[in-house]
């Protein structure tokens, strides 16, 4: 019942209705954080823009599709959560928040990102999962301090080669996209520590042994017939990983069968009643 009432009141932009939704938000919170998640908001409350020292602003799980230009007054903002809303495009006022470090844009209706996103020089974490992106926007390759990129559950088919310019990137999450091959650009980024390409259409994995920084690769739910080869100590999550060996090629199986046959024939040629031979065999077993 409470959510229904909030949903109705959210349509009415009067001060009294806004006060009902925002509660006692009259002055800057001590922790410099405002959390308006799941408030059924359809209009961003301008009152928040008066808190110019604000560091964290959470607007997740509302019905927002725009933000006012006054948002640029929050020049100290470091974390902004806009996920689970109705944005079809990233409001340009967000790109004016020069101190922004973490930006959540997941679960919206975004099809591209503006070039102005490159103004966010301090951005190190970007979440754009579950949108309508058919490609990874080139502007992301200009975020030189980016460390973590979540871009899963988008109809993305490839990753631009310019991504290798992101020397600080340590983890990339591309689960549930439309990749049909392992992105070649990642092979040129040995500093990446985590790669998630779960639930794609990758049919073959190249060797990842030369990726010296790699710690984890998630490759499950792909139509591949091989597991990616990795350096010692790297964890793999998927079929034929550490726990389950990958299927052998026919040629490898033939070689193993021939070796086993030769071994069996050799054993049959051994004279079991010869005490000399029996003694030598026992000596070798002990040594080994």
CSV table of C-alpha atoms in Angstrom, one decimal:
chain,number,residue,atom,x,y,z
A,1,UNK,CA,0.0,0.0,0.0
A,2,UNK,CA,2.9,2.3,0.9
A,3,UNK,CA,4.5,1.9,-2.6
A,4,UNK,CA,1.1,2.6,-4.3
A,5,UNK,CA,0.7,5.8,-2.4
A,6,UNK,CA,4.3,6.8,-3.2
A,7,UNK,CA,3.7,6.1,-6.9
A,8,UNK,CA,0.6,8.4,-6.9
A,9,UNK,CA,2.3,11.2,-5.0
A,10,UNK,CA,5.4,11.0,-7.2
A,11,UNK,CA,3.3,12.4,-10.0
A,12,UNK,CA,2.5,15.6,-8.0
A,13,UNK,CA,5.5,18.0,-7.9
A,14,UNK,CA,4.2,20.2,-5.1
A,15,UNK,CA,6.4,21.0,-2.1
A,16,UNK,CA,4.2,19.0,0.3
A,17,UNK,CA,4.3,15.9,-1.9
A,18,UNK,CA,8.1,16.2,-2.3
A,19,UNK,CA,8.5,16.5,1.4
A,20,UNK,CA,6.4,13.4,1.9
A,21,UNK,CA,8.7,11.5,-0.4
A,22,UNK,CA,12.0,12.9,1.0
A,23,UNK,CA,11.1,12.8,4.6
A,24,UNK,CA,13.2,15.1,6.8
A,25,UNK,CA,15.8,15.9,4.2
A,26,UNK,CA,16.3,19.5,5.1
A,27,UNK,CA,20.0,19.9,5.6
A,28,UNK,CA,23.3,18.2,4.6
A,29,UNK,CA,23.5,14.7,6.1
A,30,UNK,CA,26.5,14.2,8.4
A,31,UNK,CA,27.8,11.3,6.2
A,32,UNK,CA,27.4,13.4,3.1
A,33,UNK,CA,25.2,10.8,1.5
A,34,UNK,CA,21.6,10.9,0.2
A,35,UNK,CA,19.9,7.6,-0.6
A,36,UNK,CA,16.6,8.1,-2.5
A,37,UNK,CA,16.5,4.5,-3.9
A,38,UNK,CA,13.1,2.8,-4.4
A,39,UNK,CA,11.1,6.0,-3.7
A,40,UNK,CA,9.0,5.9,-6.8
A,41,UNK,CA,10.5,9.2,-7.9
A,42,UNK,CA,9.5,10.5,-11.4
A,43,UNK,CA,11.0,13.9,-10.9
A,44,UNK,CA,14.5,14.6,-9.4
A,45,UNK,CA,14.1,16.6,-6.2
A,46,UNK,CA,15.9,19.9,-6.7
A,47,UNK,CA,16.3,20.3,-3.0
A,48,UNK,CA,19.2,17.8,-3.2
A,49,UNK,CA,21.2,20.2,-5.4
A,50,UNK,CA,21.6,22.6,-2.4
A,51,UNK,CA,23.8,20.0,-0.7
A,52,UNK,CA,27.0,21.0,-2.6
A,53,UNK,CA,29.3,19.0,-0.3
A,54,UNK,CA,27.4,15.8,-1.1
A,55,UNK,CA,29.7,12.8,-1.9
A,56,UNK,CA,27.3,10.0,-2.5
A,57,UNK,CA,23.9,10.1,-4.2
A,58,UNK,CA,21.8,7.0,-4.7
A,59,UNK,CA,18.8,7.2,-7.0
A,60,UNK,CA,18.4,3.5,-7.9
A,61,UNK,CA,15.1,1.8,-8.6
A,62,UNK,CA,12.9,4.9,-9.4
A,63,UNK,CA,11.1,6.1,-12.5
A,64,UNK,CA,13.5,8.8,-13.5
A,65,UNK,CA,14.2,9.5,-17.2
A,66,UNK,CA,15.9,12.9,-16.9
A,67,UNK,CA,17.9,15.0,-14.5
A,68,UNK,CA,17.9,18.8,-14.1
A,69,UNK,CA,21.0,20.9,-15.1
A,70,UNK,CA,21.2,22.0,-11.5
A,71,UNK,CA,22.8,18.7,-10.7
A,72,UNK,CA,26.1,20.1,-11.8
A,73,UNK,CA,26.2,22.1,-8.5
A,74,UNK,CA,27.2,18.8,-6.9
A,75,UNK,CA,30.9,19.1,-7.8
A,76,UNK,CA,32.1,17.0,-4.9
A,77,UNK,CA,30.0,14.0,-5.9
A,78,UNK,CA,32.1,10.8,-6.1
A,79,UNK,CA,29.4,8.1,-6.4
A,80,UNK,CA,26.2,8.4,-8.4
A,81,UNK,CA,23.7,5.5,-8.8
A,82,UNK,CA,21.1,5.8,-11.6
A,83,UNK,CA,20.5,2.1,-12.1
A,84,UNK,CA,17.0,0.6,-12.5
A,85,UNK,CA,15.4,3.7,-13.9
A,86,UNK,CA,14.0,4.7,-17.3
A,87,UNK,CA,16.9,6.6,-18.8
A,88,UNK,CA,17.2,6.3,-22.6
A,89,UNK,CA,20.3,8.4,-22.6
A,90,UNK,CA,22.8,9.6,-20.0
A,91,UNK,CA,21.9,13.2,-19.0
A,92,UNK,CA,24.7,15.5,-20.0
A,93,UNK,CA,24.7,17.2,-16.6
A,94,UNK,CA,26.2,14.0,-15.2
A,95,UNK,CA,29.3,14.5,-17.3
A,96,UNK,CA,30.0,17.8,-15.6
A,97,UNK,CA,30.6,16.0,-12.2
A,98,UNK,CA,34.4,16.1,-12.5
A,99,UNK,CA,35.1,14.2,-9.2
A,100,UNK,CA,32.9,11.3,-10.0
A,101,UNK,CA,34.6,8.0,-9.4
A,102,UNK,CA,31.8,5.4,-9.6
A,103,UNK,CA,28.8,5.6,-11.9
A,104,UNK,CA,26.0,3.1,-11.9
A,105,UNK,CA,23.8,3.1,-15.1
A,106,UNK,CA,22.7,-0.5,-15.3
A,107,UNK,CA,19.2,-1.7,-16.0
A,108,UNK,CA,18.0,1.3,-18.1
A,109,UNK,CA,17.2,1.8,-21.8
A,110,UNK,CA,20.5,3.4,-22.9
A,111,UNK,CA,21.6,2.7,-26.5
A,112,UNK,CA,24.8,4.8,-26.5
A,113,UNK,CA,27.0,7.0,-24.3
A,114,UNK,CA,27.8,10.7,-25.1
A,115,UNK,CA,31.2,11.8,-26.0
A,116,UNK,CA,31.0,14.1,-23.0
A,117,UNK,CA,31.5,11.1,-20.8
A,118,UNK,CA,35.2,11.5,-21.4
A,119,UNK,CA,35.1,14.6,-19.1
A,120,UNK,CA,34.9,12.2,-16.2
A,121,UNK,CA,38.7,11.8,-15.9
A,122,UNK,CA,38.5,10.4,-12.3
A,123,UNK,CA,36.0,7.6,-13.2
A,124,UNK,CA,37.4,4.2,-12.2
A,125,UNK,CA,34.2,2.1,-12.0
A,126,UNK,CA,31.4,2.0,-14.7
A,127,UNK,CA,28.3,-0.2,-14.6
A,128,UNK,CA,26.3,-0.2,-17.9
A,129,UNK,CA,24.9,-3.8,-17.7
A,130,UNK,CA,21.4,-4.6,-18.9
A,131,UNK,CA,20.9,-1.8,-21.3
A,132,UNK,CA,20.4,-1.7,-25.1
A,133,UNK,CA,24.0,-1.2,-26.2
A,134,UNK,CA,24.8,-3.0,-29.5
A,135,UNK,CA,28.5,-2.0,-29.2
A,136,UNK,CA,30.9,-0.9,-26.5
A,137,UNK,CA,30.9,2.9,-26.9
A,138,UNK,CA,34.3,4.2,-28.1
A,139,UNK,CA,34.2,7.0,-25.5
A,140,UNK,CA,34.8,4.4,-22.8
A,141,UNK,CA,38.3,3.9,-24.2
A,142,UNK,CA,39.1,7.5,-23.2
A,143,UNK,CA,38.5,6.9,-19.5
A,144,UNK,CA,42.1,6.5,-18.7
A,145,UNK,CA,41.7,5.7,-15.0
A,146,UNK,CA,39.0,3.1,-15.5
A,147,UNK,CA,39.7,0.0,-13.4
A,148,UNK,CA,36.4,-1.9,-13.5
A,149,UNK,CA,33.9,-2.2,-16.4
A,150,UNK,CA,30.6,-4.0,-16.1
A,151,UNK,CA,28.9,-4.3,-19.5
A,152,UNK,CA,27.1,-7.6,-19.3
A,153,UNK,CA,23.6,-8.4,-20.6
A,154,UNK,CA,23.8,-6.1,-23.6
A,155,UNK,CA,23.6,-7.1,-27.3
A,156,UNK,CA,27.3,-6.3,-27.8
A,157,UNK,CA,29.1,-8.2,-30.5
A,158,UNK,CA,32.6,-6.9,-30.3
A,159,UNK,CA,35.0,-4.8,-28.3
A,160,UNK,CA,37.0,-2.0,-29.9
A,161,UNK,CA,40.8,-2.4,-30.2
A,162,UNK,CA,41.2,1.1,-28.6
A,163,UNK,CA,40.3,-0.6,-25.2
A,164,UNK,CA,43.9,-1.5,-24.9
A,165,UNK,CA,44.7,2.1,-24.1
A,166,UNK,CA,43.1,1.6,-20.7
A,167,UNK,CA,46.2,0.6,-18.9
A,168,UNK,CA,44.5,0.8,-15.5
A,169,UNK,CA,41.7,-1.6,-16.4
A,170,UNK,CA,41.8,-4.7,-14.2
A,171,UNK,CA,38.4,-6.4,-14.6
A,172,UNK,CA,36.0,-6.6,-17.5
A,173,UNK,CA,32.6,-8.2,-17.1
A,174,UNK,CA,30.9,-9.1,-20.5
A,175,UNK,CA,28.5,-11.9,-19.4
A,176,UNK,CA,25.4,-12.4,-21.5
A,177,UNK,CA,26.4,-10.5,-24.6
A,178,UNK,CA,26.6,-11.6,-28.2
A,179,UNK,CA,30.3,-12.2,-28.6
A,180,UNK,CA,31.1,-15.0,-31.1
A,181,UNK,CA,34.9,-14.9,-30.5
A,182,UNK,CA,37.1,-14.1,-27.6
A,183,UNK,CA,37.9,-10.4,-28.0
A,184,UNK,CA,41.4,-10.1,-29.6
A,185,UNK,CA,42.0,-6.8,-27.8
A,186,UNK,CA,42.1,-8.6,-24.4
A,187,UNK,CA,45.1,-10.6,-25.5
A,188,UNK,CA,47.0,-7.3,-25.8
A,189,UNK,CA,46.1,-6.3,-22.2
A,190,UNK,CA,48.3,-8.6,-20.0
A,191,UNK,CA,47.5,-6.4,-17.0
A,192,UNK,CA,43.9,-7.5,-16.8
A,193,UNK,CA,43.1,-9.6,-13.7
A,194,UNK,CA,39.5,-10.7,-14.2
A,195,UNK,CA,37.7,-11.6,-17.4
A,196,UNK,CA,34.1,-12.6,-17.5
A,197,UNK,CA,32.7,-13.8,-20.9
A,198,UNK,CA,30.1,-16.2,-19.5
A,199,UNK,CA,26.9,-16.8,-21.6
A,200,UNK,CA,28.2,-15.7,-25.0
A,201,UNK,CA,28.6,-17.5,-28.3
A,202,UNK,CA,32.3,-18.1,-28.2
A,203,UNK,CA,33.3,-21.3,-30.1
A,204,UNK,CA,37.0,-21.3,-29.4
A,205,UNK,CA,39.3,-19.9,-26.8
A,206,UNK,CA,42.9,-18.9,-27.5
A,207,UNK,CA,45.7,-19.4,-25.0
A,208,UNK,CA,45.7,-16.9,-22.2
A,209,UNK,CA,49.1,-18.0,-20.8
A,210,UNK,CA,50.8,-14.8,-21.7
A,211,UNK,CA,48.4,-12.7,-19.7
A,212,UNK,CA,50.7,-12.3,-16.7
A,213,UNK,CA,48.3,-10.4,-14.5
A,214,UNK,CA,45.3,-12.7,-15.0
A,215,UNK,CA,43.8,-14.2,-11.9
A,216,UNK,CA,40.3,-15.3,-12.9
A,217,UNK,CA,38.6,-16.1,-16.2
A,218,UNK,CA,34.9,-17.1,-16.3
A,219,UNK,CA,33.9,-18.7,-19.6
A,220,UNK,CA,31.0,-21.0,-18.8
A,221,UNK,CA,27.9,-21.4,-21.0
A,222,UNK,CA,29.7,-20.9,-24.4
A,223,UNK,CA,29.5,-23.3,-27.3
A,224,UNK,CA,33.3,-23.9,-27.1
A,225,UNK,CA,35.0,-27.3,-27.3
A,226,UNK,CA,38.1,-26.2,-25.3
A,227,UNK,CA,39.0,-24.4,-22.1
A,228,UNK,CA,41.3,-21.4,-22.3
A,229,UNK,CA,44.8,-22.4,-21.4
A,230,UNK,CA,46.1,-20.2,-18.6
A,231,UNK,CA,49.2,-19.8,-16.5
A,232,UNK,CA,49.7,-21.6,-13.2
A,233,UNK,CA,47.6,-20.2,-10.4
A,234,UNK,CA,44.9,-18.7,-12.6
A,235,UNK,CA,41.4,-19.8,-11.7
A,236,UNK,CA,39.1,-20.9,-14.5
A,237,UNK,CA,35.3,-21.1,-14.1
A,238,UNK,CA,33.6,-23.2,-16.8
A,239,UNK,CA,33.6,-26.6,-18.4
A,240,UNK,CA,36.8,-28.6,-18.3
A,241,UNK,CA,38.3,-26.2,-15.8
A,242,UNK,CA,40.6,-27.5,-12.9
A,243,UNK,CA,37.9,-29.8,-11.6
A,244,UNK,CA,36.9,-31.4,-15.0
A,245,UNK,CA,39.4,-32.0,-17.8
A,246,UNK,CA,38.5,-30.7,-21.2
A,247,UNK,CA,37.7,-33.3,-23.9
A,248,UNK,CA,40.7,-34.7,-25.7
A,249,UNK,CA,41.2,-34.4,-29.4
A,250,UNK,CA,40.8,-37.6,-31.4
A,251,UNK,CA,44.5,-37.6,-32.3
A,252,UNK,CA,45.4,-37.3,-28.6
A,253,UNK,CA,43.1,-40.2,-27.8
A,254,UNK,CA,44.7,-42.4,-30.5
A,255,UNK,CA,48.2,-41.7,-29.1
A,256,UNK,CA,47.1,-42.7,-25.6
A,257,UNK,CA,45.4,-45.9,-26.9
A,258,UNK,CA,48.6,-46.9,-28.8
A,259,UNK,CA,50.7,-46.3,-25.7
A,260,UNK,CA,48.4,-48.3,-23.6
A,261,UNK,CA,48.5,-51.2,-26.2
A,262,UNK,CA,52.2,-51.1,-26.3
A,263,UNK,CA,52.5,-51.2,-22.5
A,264,UNK,CA,50.1,-54.2,-22.4
A,265,UNK,CA,52.1,-56.1,-25.1
A,266,UNK,CA,55.3,-55.4,-23.2
A,267,UNK,CA,53.8,-56.9,-20.0
A,268,UNK,CA,52.6,-60.0,-21.8
A,269,UNK,CA,56.2,-60.6,-23.2
A,270,UNK,CA,57.6,-60.6,-19.6
A,271,UNK,CA,58.3,-64.2,-18.4
A,272,UNK,CA,56.5,-64.3,-15.0
A,273,UNK,CA,58.4,-67.3,-13.7
A,274,UNK,CA,61.8,-65.8,-14.3
A,275,UNK,CA,63.1,-64.9,-10.7
A,276,UNK,CA,65.7,-62.5,-12.2
A,277,UNK,CA,63.1,-60.4,-14.0
A,278,UNK,CA,60.9,-60.4,-10.9
A,279,UNK,CA,63.6,-59.1,-8.7
A,280,UNK,CA,64.5,-56.3,-11.1
A,281,UNK,CA,60.8,-55.2,-11.3
A,282,UNK,CA,60.6,-55.0,-7.5
A,283,UNK,CA,63.8,-52.9,-7.3
A,284,UNK,CA,62.4,-50.4,-9.8
A,285,UNK,CA,59.1,-50.0,-7.9
A,286,UNK,CA,60.9,-49.2,-4.7
A,287,UNK,CA,63.1,-46.7,-6.3
A,288,UNK,CA,60.2,-44.9,-7.9
